[in-house]
CSV table of C-alpha atoms in Angstrom, one decimal:
chain,number,residue,atom,x,y,z
S,1,MET,CA,-17.7,-49.9,-32.4
S,2,PRO,CA,-17.0,-46.2,-31.6
S,3,LYS,CA,-15.9,-45.5,-28.0
S,4,GLY,CA,-18.0,-43.5,-25.7
S,5,PRO,CA,-16.1,-40.2,-26.0
S,6,THR,CA,-16.2,-40.4,-29.8
S,7,LYS,CA,-20.0,-40.9,-29.8
S,8,ARG,CA,-20.4,-38.0,-27.4
S,9,ARG,CA,-18.2,-35.6,-29.3
S,10,PRO,CA,-21.0,-34.2,-31.6
S,11,GLN,CA,-23.2,-33.6,-28.6
S,12,THR,CA,-20.4,-31.9,-26.7
S,13,THR,CA,-19.6,-29.7,-29.6
S,14,ALA,CA,-23.2,-28.7,-30.1
S,15,ARG,CA,-23.5,-27.8,-26.4
S,16,LEU,CA,-20.3,-25.7,-26.6
S,17,LEU,CA,-21.5,-23.9,-29.7
S,18,GLN,CA,-25.0,-23.2,-28.3
S,19,ALA,CA,-23.4,-21.8,-25.1
S,20,ALA,CA,-20.9,-19.7,-27.1
S,21,GLN,CA,-23.7,-18.3,-29.2
S,22,GLU,CA,-25.7,-17.3,-26.2
S,23,THR,CA,-22.7,-15.9,-24.3
S,24,PHE,CA,-21.3,-14.0,-27.2
S,25,ALA,CA,-24.7,-12.5,-27.8
S,26,GLU,CA,-24.9,-11.3,-24.2
S,27,ARG,CA,-21.3,-10.3,-23.5
S,28,GLY,CA,-19.6,-9.9,-26.9
S,29,PHE,CA,-16.6,-11.8,-28.1
S,30,HIS,CA,-14.1,-10.2,-25.9
S,31,GLY,CA,-16.3,-10.2,-22.9
S,32,SER,CA,-16.9,-14.0,-23.1
S,33,SER,CA,-14.4,-16.2,-21.4
S,34,ILE,CA,-13.9,-19.9,-22.1
S,35,GLU,CA,-14.7,-20.5,-18.4
S,36,VAL,CA,-18.1,-18.8,-18.7
S,37,ILE,CA,-18.9,-20.7,-21.9
S,38,CYS,CA,-18.0,-24.0,-20.4
S,39,GLU,CA,-20.0,-23.3,-17.3
S,40,ARG,CA,-23.0,-22.4,-19.4
S,41,ALA,CA,-22.6,-25.6,-21.4
S,42,GLY,CA,-22.2,-27.7,-18.2
S,43,LEU,CA,-18.8,-28.9,-19.4
S,44,THR,CA,-15.2,-28.7,-18.2
S,45,ARG,CA,-12.3,-26.8,-19.8
S,46,GLY,CA,-11.0,-30.2,-20.7
S,47,ALA,CA,-14.1,-30.9,-22.8
S,48,PHE,CA,-13.6,-27.5,-24.5
S,49,TYR,CA,-9.9,-28.1,-25.4
S,50,SER,CA,-10.7,-31.6,-26.7
S,51,ASN,CA,-12.9,-29.9,-29.3
S,52,PHE,CA,-11.4,-26.5,-29.9
S,53,ARG,CA,-8.0,-24.9,-29.6
S,54,ALA,CA,-9.1,-21.4,-28.7
S,55,LYS,CA,-12.1,-19.1,-28.4
S,56,GLU,CA,-11.6,-18.0,-32.0
S,57,ASP,CA,-12.2,-21.5,-33.2
S,58,LEU,CA,-15.7,-21.3,-31.6
S,59,PHE,CA,-16.4,-18.2,-33.7
S,60,PHE,CA,-15.4,-19.9,-36.9
S,61,ALA,CA,-17.5,-22.9,-36.1
S,62,LEU,CA,-20.4,-20.5,-35.6
S,63,PHE,CA,-19.5,-18.8,-38.8
S,64,ASP,CA,-19.8,-22.0,-40.7
S,65,LEU,CA,-23.3,-22.6,-39.2
S,66,HIS,CA,-24.3,-19.1,-40.2
S,67,ALA,CA,-22.9,-19.6,-43.7
S,68,GLN,CA,-24.9,-22.7,-44.1
S,69,ARG,CA,-28.1,-20.9,-43.2
S,70,VAL,CA,-27.3,-18.2,-45.8
S,71,VAL,CA,-26.6,-20.9,-48.4
S,72,ASP,CA,-29.9,-22.6,-47.6
S,73,ARG,CA,-31.8,-19.4,-48.1
S,74,LEU,CA,-30.0,-18.7,-51.4
S,75,THR,CA,-30.6,-22.2,-52.5
S,76,HIS,CA,-34.3,-21.8,-51.8
S,77,ALA,CA,-34.3,-18.6,-53.8
S,78,VAL,CA,-32.7,-20.3,-56.7
S,79,ASP,CA,-35.3,-23.0,-56.6
S,80,GLU,CA,-37.9,-20.3,-57.0
S,81,LEU,CA,-36.2,-18.6,-60.0
S,82,ASP,CA,-38.1,-20.5,-62.7
S,83,THR,CA,-41.5,-19.5,-61.4
S,84,ALA,CA,-40.7,-16.1,-60.0
S,85,GLU,CA,-42.2,-13.1,-61.8
S,86,ASP,CA,-39.3,-10.9,-60.6
S,87,PRO,CA,-36.2,-13.2,-60.2
S,88,VAL,CA,-33.9,-10.4,-59.1
S,89,ARG,CA,-36.2,-9.2,-56.3
S,90,THR,CA,-36.8,-12.8,-55.2
S,91,VAL,CA,-33.1,-13.4,-54.7
S,92,LEU,CA,-32.4,-10.0,-53.1
S,93,THR,CA,-35.3,-10.4,-50.7
S,94,HIS,CA,-34.0,-13.8,-49.5
S,95,MET,CA,-30.6,-12.3,-49.1
S,96,GLY,CA,-32.1,-9.5,-47.0
S,97,THR,CA,-34.0,-11.8,-44.6
S,98,VAL,CA,-33.2,-10.7,-41.0
S,99,ASP,CA,-34.5,-12.4,-37.8
S,100,GLU,CA,-33.2,-12.3,-34.3
S,101,THR,CA,-30.6,-14.9,-35.0
S,102,GLU,CA,-29.3,-12.8,-37.9
S,103,ARG,CA,-29.3,-9.7,-35.7
S,104,ARG,CA,-27.2,-11.4,-33.0
S,105,TRP,CA,-24.8,-12.8,-35.7
S,106,TYR,CA,-24.3,-9.3,-37.2
S,107,LEU,CA,-23.3,-7.9,-33.8
S,108,LEU,CA,-20.9,-10.7,-33.1
S,109,SER,CA,-19.4,-10.8,-36.6
S,110,THR,CA,-18.9,-7.0,-36.7
S,111,GLU,CA,-17.0,-7.2,-33.4
S,112,PHE,CA,-15.0,-10.1,-34.5
S,113,THR,CA,-14.1,-8.4,-37.8
S,114,LEU,CA,-12.6,-5.5,-35.9
S,115,HIS,CA,-10.6,-8.1,-33.8
S,116,ALA,CA,-9.4,-9.8,-37.0
S,117,ILE,CA,-8.3,-6.5,-38.5
S,118,ARG,CA,-5.9,-6.1,-35.5
S,119,HIS,CA,-4.6,-9.6,-35.8
S,120,PRO,CA,-3.2,-10.6,-39.2
S,121,ASP,CA,-3.4,-14.4,-38.7
S,122,THR,CA,-7.0,-14.2,-37.6
S,123,ALA,CA,-7.8,-11.9,-40.6
S,124,ARG,CA,-6.4,-14.5,-43.0
S,125,ALA,CA,-8.6,-17.2,-41.4
S,126,LEU,CA,-11.6,-14.9,-41.6
S,127,ALA,CA,-10.9,-14.1,-45.2
S,128,ASP,CA,-10.8,-17.8,-46.0
S,129,HIS,CA,-14.2,-18.4,-44.5
S,130,ASP,CA,-15.5,-15.3,-46.3
S,131,ARG,CA,-14.2,-16.7,-49.5
S,132,ARG,CA,-16.0,-20.0,-49.2
S,133,LEU,CA,-19.3,-18.2,-48.5
S,134,ARG,CA,-18.7,-15.8,-51.3
S,135,GLU,CA,-18.3,-18.7,-53.8
S,136,GLU,CA,-21.8,-19.7,-53.0
S,137,ILE,CA,-23.0,-16.1,-53.7
S,138,VAL,CA,-21.1,-16.1,-57.0
S,139,ARG,CA,-22.9,-19.4,-57.9
S,140,VAL,CA,-26.3,-17.8,-57.2
S,141,LEU,CA,-25.4,-14.6,-59.1
S,142,ALA,CA,-24.4,-16.7,-62.2
S,143,LEU,CA,-27.7,-18.6,-62.0
S,144,LEU,CA,-29.6,-15.3,-61.6
S,145,PHE,CA,-28.0,-13.7,-64.7
S,146,ASP,CA,-28.7,-16.8,-66.7
S,147,ARG,CA,-32.4,-16.7,-65.6
S,148,ILE,CA,-32.9,-13.1,-66.7
S,149,GLY,CA,-31.0,-13.7,-70.0
S,150,ARG,CA,-28.0,-11.5,-69.3
S,151,ARG,CA,-24.3,-12.0,-69.2
S,152,PRO,CA,-22.2,-10.3,-66.5
S,153,THR,CA,-19.5,-7.9,-67.8
S,154,VAL,CA,-17.7,-7.7,-64.4
S,155,ASP,CA,-15.9,-10.2,-62.2
S,156,LEU,CA,-18.6,-12.0,-60.2
S,157,ASP,CA,-16.4,-12.3,-57.2
S,158,LEU,CA,-16.1,-8.6,-57.0
S,159,LEU,CA,-19.8,-8.2,-57.6
S,160,ALA,CA,-20.5,-10.7,-54.7
S,161,ARG,CA,-18.2,-8.5,-52.5
S,162,LEU,CA,-20.3,-5.5,-53.4
S,163,THR,CA,-23.6,-7.1,-52.8
S,164,ALA,CA,-22.3,-8.3,-49.4
S,165,ALA,CA,-21.2,-4.8,-48.6
S,166,VAL,CA,-24.6,-3.4,-49.5
S,167,HIS,CA,-26.3,-6.0,-47.3
S,168,GLU,CA,-24.0,-5.5,-44.3
S,169,GLY,CA,-24.1,-1.7,-44.5
S,170,SER,CA,-27.9,-1.7,-45.0
S,171,LEU,CA,-28.3,-4.0,-42.1
S,172,ALA,CA,-26.2,-1.8,-39.8
S,173,GLN,CA,-28.4,1.3,-40.7
S,174,SER,CA,-31.6,-0.7,-40.3
S,175,LEU,CA,-30.5,-1.9,-36.8
S,176,VAL,CA,-29.9,1.7,-35.8
S,177,GLU,CA,-33.0,3.0,-37.4
S,178,PRO,CA,-35.5,0.1,-37.7
S,179,ASP,CA,-38.4,2.4,-38.2
S,180,ARG,CA,-36.8,4.2,-41.1
S,181,LEU,CA,-35.1,1.5,-43.1
S,182,ALA,CA,-36.0,-2.1,-43.7
S,183,PRO,CA,-33.0,-4.5,-43.9
S,184,GLU,CA,-33.5,-5.3,-47.6
S,185,GLN,CA,-34.7,-1.9,-48.8
S,186,LEU,CA,-31.4,-0.6,-50.2
S,187,ALA,CA,-30.6,-3.8,-52.0
S,188,VAL,CA,-34.1,-4.2,-53.5
S,189,THR,CA,-34.2,-0.6,-54.5
S,190,PHE,CA,-30.8,-0.1,-56.1
S,191,LEU,CA,-29.2,-3.5,-56.9
S,192,PRO,CA,-31.6,-4.4,-59.8
S,193,ALA,CA,-30.4,-1.3,-61.7
S,194,LEU,CA,-26.8,-2.1,-60.8
S,195,LEU,CA,-27.1,-5.7,-62.0
S,196,GLU,CA,-28.5,-4.4,-65.3
S,197,THR,CA,-25.6,-1.9,-65.6
S,198,VAL,CA,-22.9,-4.6,-65.1
S,199,SER,CA,-24.4,-7.0,-67.6
S,200,GLU,CA,-25.5,-7.3,-71.2
S,201,PRO,CA,-28.2,-9.2,-72.9
S,202,VAL,CA,-27.4,-12.6,-74.1
S,203,ALA,CA,-27.6,-12.7,-77.9
S,204,THR,CA,-30.4,-15.0,-79.1
S,205,GLU,CA,-30.0,-17.2,-82.1
S,206,GLY,CA,-31.8,-16.3,-85.3
């Protein structure tokens, strides 16, 4: 039979993550102290340190939650590939989906990336989390090429990096000028031609 603290740990972690997400959104990563996050969660510093070592660990836990949302969207897109009239547009549209949660995450992740660039150990940890998410994007790209009957002629990891860069850069411009540029517009407009350029038709038998 699990002891009380063990059974309560998931709820405590969830409260801390929710409080961190809200506090980061309001104050930014550097402007959010552990004390304020704990106060918002209705928990003590002891509860925090029994779940996380530092504020950075909170960010990475939120990163994993965000990554799972991205993977879920991409998985849904993959499920639609067999019936989609335009598979490329289907995937790119799902990748470009932006709601308020995505907007808040972009602001936080951009600030944290700058923080990581200044701190090599943090940068390595961020790169590892990025790599795991990128592996899922590579999987989707491979399925997409197979669906449209083409074979990639470039490294899919590099292509995943490029598509992520287009998404993030487009999102930044869209947040600055929401009336001029939709979040997915650049990807949907230009990436289909790029995907064709970096691939070749799969030879059919006979």
